[in-house]
Tab-separated table of N, CA and C in Angstrom:
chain	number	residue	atom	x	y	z
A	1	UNK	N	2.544	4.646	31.300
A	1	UNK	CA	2.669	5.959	30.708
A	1	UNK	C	3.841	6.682	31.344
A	2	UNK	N	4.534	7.225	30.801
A	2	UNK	CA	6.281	7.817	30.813
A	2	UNK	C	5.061	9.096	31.392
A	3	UNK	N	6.069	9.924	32.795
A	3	UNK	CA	5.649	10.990	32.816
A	3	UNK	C	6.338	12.422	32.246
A	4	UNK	N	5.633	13.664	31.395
A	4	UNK	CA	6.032	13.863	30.899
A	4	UNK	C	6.905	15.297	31.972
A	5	UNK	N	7.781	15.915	31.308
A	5	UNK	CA	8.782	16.483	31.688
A	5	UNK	C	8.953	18.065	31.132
A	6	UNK	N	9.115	19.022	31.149
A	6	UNK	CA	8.593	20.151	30.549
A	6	UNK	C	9.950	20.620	30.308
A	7	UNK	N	10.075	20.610	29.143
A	7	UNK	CA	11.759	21.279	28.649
A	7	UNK	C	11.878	22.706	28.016
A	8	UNK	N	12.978	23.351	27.734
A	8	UNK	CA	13.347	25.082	27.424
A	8	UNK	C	12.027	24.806	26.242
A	9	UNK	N	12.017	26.630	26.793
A	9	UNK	CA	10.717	26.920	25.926
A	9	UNK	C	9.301	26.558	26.448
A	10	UNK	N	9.474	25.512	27.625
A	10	UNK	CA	7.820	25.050	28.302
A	10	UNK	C	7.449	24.266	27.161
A	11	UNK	N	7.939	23.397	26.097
A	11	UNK	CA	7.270	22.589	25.651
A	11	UNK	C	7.274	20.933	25.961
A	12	UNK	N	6.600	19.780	25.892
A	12	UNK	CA	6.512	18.962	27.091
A	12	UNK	C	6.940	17.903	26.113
A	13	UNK	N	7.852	17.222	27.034
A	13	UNK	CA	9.081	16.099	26.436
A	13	UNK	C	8.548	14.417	27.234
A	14	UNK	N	9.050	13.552	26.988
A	14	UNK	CA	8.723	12.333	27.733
A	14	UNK	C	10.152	11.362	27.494
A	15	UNK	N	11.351	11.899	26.581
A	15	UNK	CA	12.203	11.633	26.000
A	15	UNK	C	13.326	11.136	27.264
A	16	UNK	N	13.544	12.397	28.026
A	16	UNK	CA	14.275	12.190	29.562
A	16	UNK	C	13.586	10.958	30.111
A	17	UNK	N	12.320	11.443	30.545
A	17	UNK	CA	11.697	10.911	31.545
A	17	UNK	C	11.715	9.139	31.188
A	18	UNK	N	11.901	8.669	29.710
A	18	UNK	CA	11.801	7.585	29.156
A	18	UNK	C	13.499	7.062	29.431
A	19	UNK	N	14.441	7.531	29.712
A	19	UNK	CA	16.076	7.778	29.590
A	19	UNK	C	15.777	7.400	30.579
A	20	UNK	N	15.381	7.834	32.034
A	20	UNK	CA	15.529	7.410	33.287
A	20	UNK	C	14.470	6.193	33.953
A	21	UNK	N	13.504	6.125	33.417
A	21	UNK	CA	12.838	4.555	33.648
A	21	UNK	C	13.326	3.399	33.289
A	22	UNK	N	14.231	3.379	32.045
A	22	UNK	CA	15.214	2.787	31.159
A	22	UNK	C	16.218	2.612	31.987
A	23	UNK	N	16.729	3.682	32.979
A	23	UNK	CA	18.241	3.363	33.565
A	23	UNK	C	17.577	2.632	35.168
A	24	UNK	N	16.470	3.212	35.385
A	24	UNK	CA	16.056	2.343	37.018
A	24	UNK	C	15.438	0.492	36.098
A	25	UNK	N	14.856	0.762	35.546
A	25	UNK	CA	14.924	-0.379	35.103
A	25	UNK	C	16.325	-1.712	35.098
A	26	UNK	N	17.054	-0.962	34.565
A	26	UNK	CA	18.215	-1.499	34.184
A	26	UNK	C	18.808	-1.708	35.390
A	27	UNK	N	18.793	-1.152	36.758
A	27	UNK	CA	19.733	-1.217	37.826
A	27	UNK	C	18.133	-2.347	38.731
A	28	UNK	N	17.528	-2.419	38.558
A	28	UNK	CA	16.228	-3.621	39.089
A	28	UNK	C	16.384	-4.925	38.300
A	29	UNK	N	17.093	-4.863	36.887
A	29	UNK	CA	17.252	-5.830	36.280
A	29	UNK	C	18.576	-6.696	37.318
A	30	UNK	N	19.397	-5.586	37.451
A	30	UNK	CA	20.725	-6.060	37.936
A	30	UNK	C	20.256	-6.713	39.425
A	31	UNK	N	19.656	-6.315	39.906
A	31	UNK	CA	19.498	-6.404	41.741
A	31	UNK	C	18.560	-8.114	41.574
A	32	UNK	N	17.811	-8.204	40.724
A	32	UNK	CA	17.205	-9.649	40.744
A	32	UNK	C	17.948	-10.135	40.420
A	33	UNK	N	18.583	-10.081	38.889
A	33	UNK	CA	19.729	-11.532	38.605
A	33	UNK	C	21.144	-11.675	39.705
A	34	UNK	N	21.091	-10.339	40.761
A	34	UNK	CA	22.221	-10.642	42.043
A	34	UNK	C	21.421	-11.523	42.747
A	35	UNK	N	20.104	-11.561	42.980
A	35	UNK	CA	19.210	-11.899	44.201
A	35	UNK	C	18.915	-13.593	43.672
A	36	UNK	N	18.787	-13.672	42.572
A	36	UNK	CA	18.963	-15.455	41.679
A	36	UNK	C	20.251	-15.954	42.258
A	37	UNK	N	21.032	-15.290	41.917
A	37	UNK	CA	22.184	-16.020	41.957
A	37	UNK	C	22.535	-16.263	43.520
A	38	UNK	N	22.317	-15.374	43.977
A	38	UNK	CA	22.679	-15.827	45.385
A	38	UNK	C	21.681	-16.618	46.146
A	39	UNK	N	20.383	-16.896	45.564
A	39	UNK	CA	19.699	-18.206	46.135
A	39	UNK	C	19.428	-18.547	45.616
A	40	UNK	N	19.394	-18.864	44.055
A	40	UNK	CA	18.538	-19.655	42.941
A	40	UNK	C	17.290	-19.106	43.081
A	41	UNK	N	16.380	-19.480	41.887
A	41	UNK	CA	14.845	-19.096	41.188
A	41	UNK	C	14.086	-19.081	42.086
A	42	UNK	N	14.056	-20.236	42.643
A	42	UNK	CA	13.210	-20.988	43.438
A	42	UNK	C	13.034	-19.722	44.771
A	43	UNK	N	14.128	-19.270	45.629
A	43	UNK	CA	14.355	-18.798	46.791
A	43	UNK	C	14.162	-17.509	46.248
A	44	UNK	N	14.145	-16.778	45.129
A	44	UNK	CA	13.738	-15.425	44.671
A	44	UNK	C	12.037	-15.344	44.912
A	45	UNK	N	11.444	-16.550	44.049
A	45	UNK	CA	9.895	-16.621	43.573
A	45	UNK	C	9.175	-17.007	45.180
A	46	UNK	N	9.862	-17.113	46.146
A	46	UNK	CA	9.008	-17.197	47.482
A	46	UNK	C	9.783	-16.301	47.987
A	47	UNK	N	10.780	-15.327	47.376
A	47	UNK	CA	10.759	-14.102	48.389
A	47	UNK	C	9.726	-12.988	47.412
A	48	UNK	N	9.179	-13.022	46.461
A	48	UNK	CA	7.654	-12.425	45.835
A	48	UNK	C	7.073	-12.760	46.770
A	49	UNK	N	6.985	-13.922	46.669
A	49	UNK	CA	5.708	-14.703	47.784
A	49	UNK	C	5.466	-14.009	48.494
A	50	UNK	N	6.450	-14.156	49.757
A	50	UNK	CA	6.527	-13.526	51.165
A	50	UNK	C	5.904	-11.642	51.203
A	51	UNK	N	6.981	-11.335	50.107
A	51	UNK	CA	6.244	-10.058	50.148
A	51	UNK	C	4.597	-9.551	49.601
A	52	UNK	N	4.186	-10.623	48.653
A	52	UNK	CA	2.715	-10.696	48.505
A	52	UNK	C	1.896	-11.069	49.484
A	53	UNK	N	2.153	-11.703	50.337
A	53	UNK	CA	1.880	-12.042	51.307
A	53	UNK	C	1.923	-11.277	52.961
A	54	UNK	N	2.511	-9.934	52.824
A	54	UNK	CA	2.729	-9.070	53.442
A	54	UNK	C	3.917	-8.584	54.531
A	55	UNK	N	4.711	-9.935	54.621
A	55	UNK	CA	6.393	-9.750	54.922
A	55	UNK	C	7.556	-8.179	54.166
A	56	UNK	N	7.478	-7.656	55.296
A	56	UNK	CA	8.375	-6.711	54.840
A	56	UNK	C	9.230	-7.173	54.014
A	57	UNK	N	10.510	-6.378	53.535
A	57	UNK	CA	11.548	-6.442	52.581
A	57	UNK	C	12.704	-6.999	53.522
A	58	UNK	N	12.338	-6.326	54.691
A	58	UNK	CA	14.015	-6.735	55.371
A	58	UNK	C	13.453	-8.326	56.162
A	59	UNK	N	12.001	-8.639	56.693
A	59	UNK	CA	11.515	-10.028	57.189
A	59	UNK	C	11.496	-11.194	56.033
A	60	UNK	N	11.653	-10.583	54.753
A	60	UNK	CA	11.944	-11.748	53.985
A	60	UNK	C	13.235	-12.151	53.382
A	61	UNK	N	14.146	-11.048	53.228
A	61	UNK	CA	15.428	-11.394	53.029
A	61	UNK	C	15.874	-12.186	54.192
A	62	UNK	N	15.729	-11.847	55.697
A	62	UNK	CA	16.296	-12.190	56.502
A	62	UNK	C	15.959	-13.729	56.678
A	63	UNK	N	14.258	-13.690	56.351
A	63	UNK	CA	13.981	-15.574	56.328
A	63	UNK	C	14.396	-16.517	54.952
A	64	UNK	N	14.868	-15.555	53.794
A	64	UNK	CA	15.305	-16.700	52.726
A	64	UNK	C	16.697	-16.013	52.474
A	65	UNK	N	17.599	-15.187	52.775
A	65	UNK	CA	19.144	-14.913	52.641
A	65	UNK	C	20.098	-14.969	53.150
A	66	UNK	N	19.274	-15.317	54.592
A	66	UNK	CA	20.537	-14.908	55.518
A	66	UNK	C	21.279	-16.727	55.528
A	67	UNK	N	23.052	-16.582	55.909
A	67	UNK	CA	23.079	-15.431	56.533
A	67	UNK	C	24.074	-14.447	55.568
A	68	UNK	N	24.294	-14.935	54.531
A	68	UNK	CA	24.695	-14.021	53.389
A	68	UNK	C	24.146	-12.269	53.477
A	69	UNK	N	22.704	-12.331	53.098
A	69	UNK	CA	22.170	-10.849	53.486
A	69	UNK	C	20.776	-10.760	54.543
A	70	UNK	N	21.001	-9.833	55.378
A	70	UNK	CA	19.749	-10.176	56.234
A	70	UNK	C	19.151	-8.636	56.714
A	71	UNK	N	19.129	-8.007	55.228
A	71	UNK	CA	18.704	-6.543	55.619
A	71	UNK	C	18.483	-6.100	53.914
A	72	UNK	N	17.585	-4.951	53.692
A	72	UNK	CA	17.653	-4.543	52.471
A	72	UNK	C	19.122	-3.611	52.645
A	73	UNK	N	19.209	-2.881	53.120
A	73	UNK	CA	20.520	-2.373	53.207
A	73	UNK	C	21.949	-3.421	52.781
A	74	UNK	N	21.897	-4.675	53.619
A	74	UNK	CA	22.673	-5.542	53.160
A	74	UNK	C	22.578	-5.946	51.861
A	75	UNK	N	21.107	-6.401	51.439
A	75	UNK	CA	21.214	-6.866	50.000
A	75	UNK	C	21.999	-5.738	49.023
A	76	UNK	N	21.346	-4.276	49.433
A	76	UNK	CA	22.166	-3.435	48.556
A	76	UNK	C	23.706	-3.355	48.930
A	77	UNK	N	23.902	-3.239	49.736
A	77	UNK	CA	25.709	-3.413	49.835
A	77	UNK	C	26.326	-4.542	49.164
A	78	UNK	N	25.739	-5.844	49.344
A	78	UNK	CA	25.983	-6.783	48.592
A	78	UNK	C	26.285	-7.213	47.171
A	79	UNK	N	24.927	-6.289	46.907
A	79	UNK	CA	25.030	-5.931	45.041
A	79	UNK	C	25.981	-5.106	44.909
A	80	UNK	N	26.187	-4.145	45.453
A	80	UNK	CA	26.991	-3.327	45.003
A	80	UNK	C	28.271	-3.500	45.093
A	81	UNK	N	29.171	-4.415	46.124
A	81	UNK	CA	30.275	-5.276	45.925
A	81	UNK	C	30.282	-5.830	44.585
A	82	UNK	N	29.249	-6.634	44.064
A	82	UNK	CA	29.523	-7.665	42.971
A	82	UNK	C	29.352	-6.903	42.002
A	83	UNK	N	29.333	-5.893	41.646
A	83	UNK	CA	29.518	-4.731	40.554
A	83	UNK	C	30.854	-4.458	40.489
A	84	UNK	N	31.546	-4.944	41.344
A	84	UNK	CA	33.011	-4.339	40.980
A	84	UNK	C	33.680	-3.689	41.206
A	85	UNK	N	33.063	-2.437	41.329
A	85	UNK	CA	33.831	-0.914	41.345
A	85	UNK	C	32.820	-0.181	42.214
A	86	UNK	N	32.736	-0.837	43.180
A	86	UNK	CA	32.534	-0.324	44.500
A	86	UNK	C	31.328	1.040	43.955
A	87	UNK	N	30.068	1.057	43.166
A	87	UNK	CA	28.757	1.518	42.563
A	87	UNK	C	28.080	1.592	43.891
């Protein structure tokens, strides 16, 4: 459920709020197919694992990325190089 958003006049919209789940979506789409490519399927679907399993974000990059990325900070700097224009 889109949460809703209260626009001029106080009447209640979900239109924005649907605009911006759409755009975080879209930038989570981007950060996995960076995170495939830089270890294949396989090394993505046991870094789920790890974190289902209760491994922080930065203890599982560091045990399946490094030494390419070995921090969430790194993974995001990383992605954001391969965007191009420095995003």
């Amino acid at each position: 459920m889109c949460p809703r958003i209260r626009g001029k006049g106080g009447n209640m919209r979900t239109v924005p709020a649907i605009a911006v789940a759409l755009a975080v979506c879209g930038l989570s789409v981007s950060v996995v197919v960076y995170m495939i490519d830089a270890g294949g399927v396989d090394v993505f679907k046991t870094f789920c694992m790890q974190l289902k399993g209760g491994a922080t974000t930065d203890e599982a990059i560091l045990r399946l990325y490094h030494p390419k990325i070995q921090s969430l900070a790194g993974l995001e700097e990383a992605w954001k190089a391969s965007l191009g224009d420095g995003r």
